[in-house]
PDB file of C-alpha atoms in Angstrom:
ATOM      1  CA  UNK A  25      68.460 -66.822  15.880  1.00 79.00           C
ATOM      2  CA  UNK A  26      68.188 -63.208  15.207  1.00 79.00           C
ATOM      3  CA  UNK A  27      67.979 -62.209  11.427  1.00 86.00           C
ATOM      4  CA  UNK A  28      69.224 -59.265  10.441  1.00 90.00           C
ATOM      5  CA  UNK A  29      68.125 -57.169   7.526  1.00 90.00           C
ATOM      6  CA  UNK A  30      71.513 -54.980   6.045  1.00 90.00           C
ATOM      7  CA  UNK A  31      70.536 -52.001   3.759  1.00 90.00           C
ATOM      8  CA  UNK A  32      72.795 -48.988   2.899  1.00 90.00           C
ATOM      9  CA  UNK A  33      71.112 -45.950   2.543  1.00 91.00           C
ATOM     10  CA  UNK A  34      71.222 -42.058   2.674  1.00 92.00           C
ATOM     11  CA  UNK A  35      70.714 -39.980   5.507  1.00 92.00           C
ATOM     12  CA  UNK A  36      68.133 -36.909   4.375  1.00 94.00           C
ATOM     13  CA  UNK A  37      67.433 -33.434   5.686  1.00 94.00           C
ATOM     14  CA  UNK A  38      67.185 -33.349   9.387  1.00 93.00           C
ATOM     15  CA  UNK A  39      69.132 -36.714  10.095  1.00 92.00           C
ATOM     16  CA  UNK A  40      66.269 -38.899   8.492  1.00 94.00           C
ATOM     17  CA  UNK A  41      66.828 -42.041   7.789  1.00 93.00           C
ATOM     18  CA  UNK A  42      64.137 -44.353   6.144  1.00 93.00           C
ATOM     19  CA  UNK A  43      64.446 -47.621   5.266  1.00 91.00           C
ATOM     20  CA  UNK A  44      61.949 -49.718   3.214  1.00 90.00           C
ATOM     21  CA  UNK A  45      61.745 -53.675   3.208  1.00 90.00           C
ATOM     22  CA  UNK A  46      59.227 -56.156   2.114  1.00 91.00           C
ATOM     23  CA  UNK A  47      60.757 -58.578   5.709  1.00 90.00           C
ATOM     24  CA  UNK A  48      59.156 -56.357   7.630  1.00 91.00           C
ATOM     25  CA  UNK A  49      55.269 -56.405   8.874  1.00 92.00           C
ATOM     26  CA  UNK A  50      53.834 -53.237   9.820  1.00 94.00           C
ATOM     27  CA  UNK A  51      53.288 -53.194  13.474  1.00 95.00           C
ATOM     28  CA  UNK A  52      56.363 -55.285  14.551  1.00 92.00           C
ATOM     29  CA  UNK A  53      58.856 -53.911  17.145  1.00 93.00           C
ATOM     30  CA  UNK A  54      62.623 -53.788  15.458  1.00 92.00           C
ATOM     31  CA  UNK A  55      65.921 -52.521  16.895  1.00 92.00           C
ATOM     32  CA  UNK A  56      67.788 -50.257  14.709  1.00 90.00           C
ATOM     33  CA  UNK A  57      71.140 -49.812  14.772  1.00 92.00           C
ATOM     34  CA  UNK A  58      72.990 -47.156  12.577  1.00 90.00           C
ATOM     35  CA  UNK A  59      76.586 -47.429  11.392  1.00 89.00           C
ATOM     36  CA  UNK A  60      78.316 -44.642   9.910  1.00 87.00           C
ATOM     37  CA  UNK A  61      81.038 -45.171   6.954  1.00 82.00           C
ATOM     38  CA  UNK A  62      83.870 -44.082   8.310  1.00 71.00           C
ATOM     39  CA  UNK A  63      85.203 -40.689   6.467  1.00 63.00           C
ATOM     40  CA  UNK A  64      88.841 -41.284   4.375  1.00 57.00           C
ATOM     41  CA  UNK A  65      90.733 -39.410   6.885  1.00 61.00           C
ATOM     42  CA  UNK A  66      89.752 -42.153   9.618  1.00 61.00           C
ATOM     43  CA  UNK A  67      91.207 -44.773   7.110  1.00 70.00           C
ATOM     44  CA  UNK A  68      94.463 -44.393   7.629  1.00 76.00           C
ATOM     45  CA  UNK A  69      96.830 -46.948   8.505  1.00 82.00           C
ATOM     46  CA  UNK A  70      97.994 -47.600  12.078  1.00 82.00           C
ATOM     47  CA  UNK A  71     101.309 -47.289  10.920  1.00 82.00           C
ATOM     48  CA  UNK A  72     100.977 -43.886   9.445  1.00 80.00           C
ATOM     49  CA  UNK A  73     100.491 -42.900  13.676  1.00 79.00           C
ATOM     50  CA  UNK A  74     103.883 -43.879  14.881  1.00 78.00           C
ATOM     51  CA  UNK A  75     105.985 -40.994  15.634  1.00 74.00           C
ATOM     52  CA  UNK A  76     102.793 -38.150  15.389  1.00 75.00           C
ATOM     53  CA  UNK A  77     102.504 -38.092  19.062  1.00 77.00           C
ATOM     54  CA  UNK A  78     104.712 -36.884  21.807  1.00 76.00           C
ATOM     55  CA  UNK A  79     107.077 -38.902  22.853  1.00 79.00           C
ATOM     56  CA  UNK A  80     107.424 -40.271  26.791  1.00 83.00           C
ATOM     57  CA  UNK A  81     110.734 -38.831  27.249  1.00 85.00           C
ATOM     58  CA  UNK A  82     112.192 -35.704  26.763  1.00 85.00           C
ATOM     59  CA  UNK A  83     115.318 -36.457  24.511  1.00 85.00           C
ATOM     60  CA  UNK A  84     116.762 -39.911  23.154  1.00 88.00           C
ATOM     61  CA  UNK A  85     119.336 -39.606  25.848  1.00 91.00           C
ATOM     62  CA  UNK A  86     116.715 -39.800  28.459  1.00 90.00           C
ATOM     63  CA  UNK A  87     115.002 -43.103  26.424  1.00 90.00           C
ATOM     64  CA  UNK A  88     117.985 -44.930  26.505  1.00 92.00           C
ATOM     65  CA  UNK A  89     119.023 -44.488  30.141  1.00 93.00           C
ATOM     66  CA  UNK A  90     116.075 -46.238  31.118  1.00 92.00           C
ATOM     67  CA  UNK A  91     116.545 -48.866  28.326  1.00 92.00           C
ATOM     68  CA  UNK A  92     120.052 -49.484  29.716  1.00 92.00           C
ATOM     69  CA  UNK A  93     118.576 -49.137  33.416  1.00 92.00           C
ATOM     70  CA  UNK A  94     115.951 -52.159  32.372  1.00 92.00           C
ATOM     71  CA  UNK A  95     118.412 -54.020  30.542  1.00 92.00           C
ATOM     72  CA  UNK A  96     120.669 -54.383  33.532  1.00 90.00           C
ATOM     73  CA  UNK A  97     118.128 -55.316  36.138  1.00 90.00           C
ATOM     74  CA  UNK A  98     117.407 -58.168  33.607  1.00 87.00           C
ATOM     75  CA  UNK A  99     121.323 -59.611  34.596  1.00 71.00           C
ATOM     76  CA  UNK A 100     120.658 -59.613  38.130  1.00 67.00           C
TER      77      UNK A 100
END
């Protein structure tokens, strides 16, 4: 099993990243993967989307015609 090794840490000048941990022996291949925290404008709720984005029909009208339209193909 893969163990992982989880540290936060600061990104310095130039997009450095260094990371310092007694786990790990000097010569030994590692993958590293880097995960951004997400900024608090990307934590909004899904919810807060609905009705931000243009809609699939051009009025309510239009919407409701082809409710109604699906609705009665559902009798048949």
């Amino acid at each position: 099993m893969v163990r992982a090794i989880r540290e936060t840490v600061t990104v310095e000048d130039g997009g450095v990243v260094r990371l310092h941990s007694a786990e790990l022996l000097p010569g030994s291949r590692v993958d590293v993967i880097i995960l951004p925290e997400s900024s608090a404008k990307d934590n909004r709720p899904l919810a807060s989307f609905k009705g931000s984005a243009r809609g699939v029909y051009a009025s309510p009208e239009q919407a409701d015609a082809f409710l109604r339209t699906e609705r009665d193909q559902w009798d048949r």
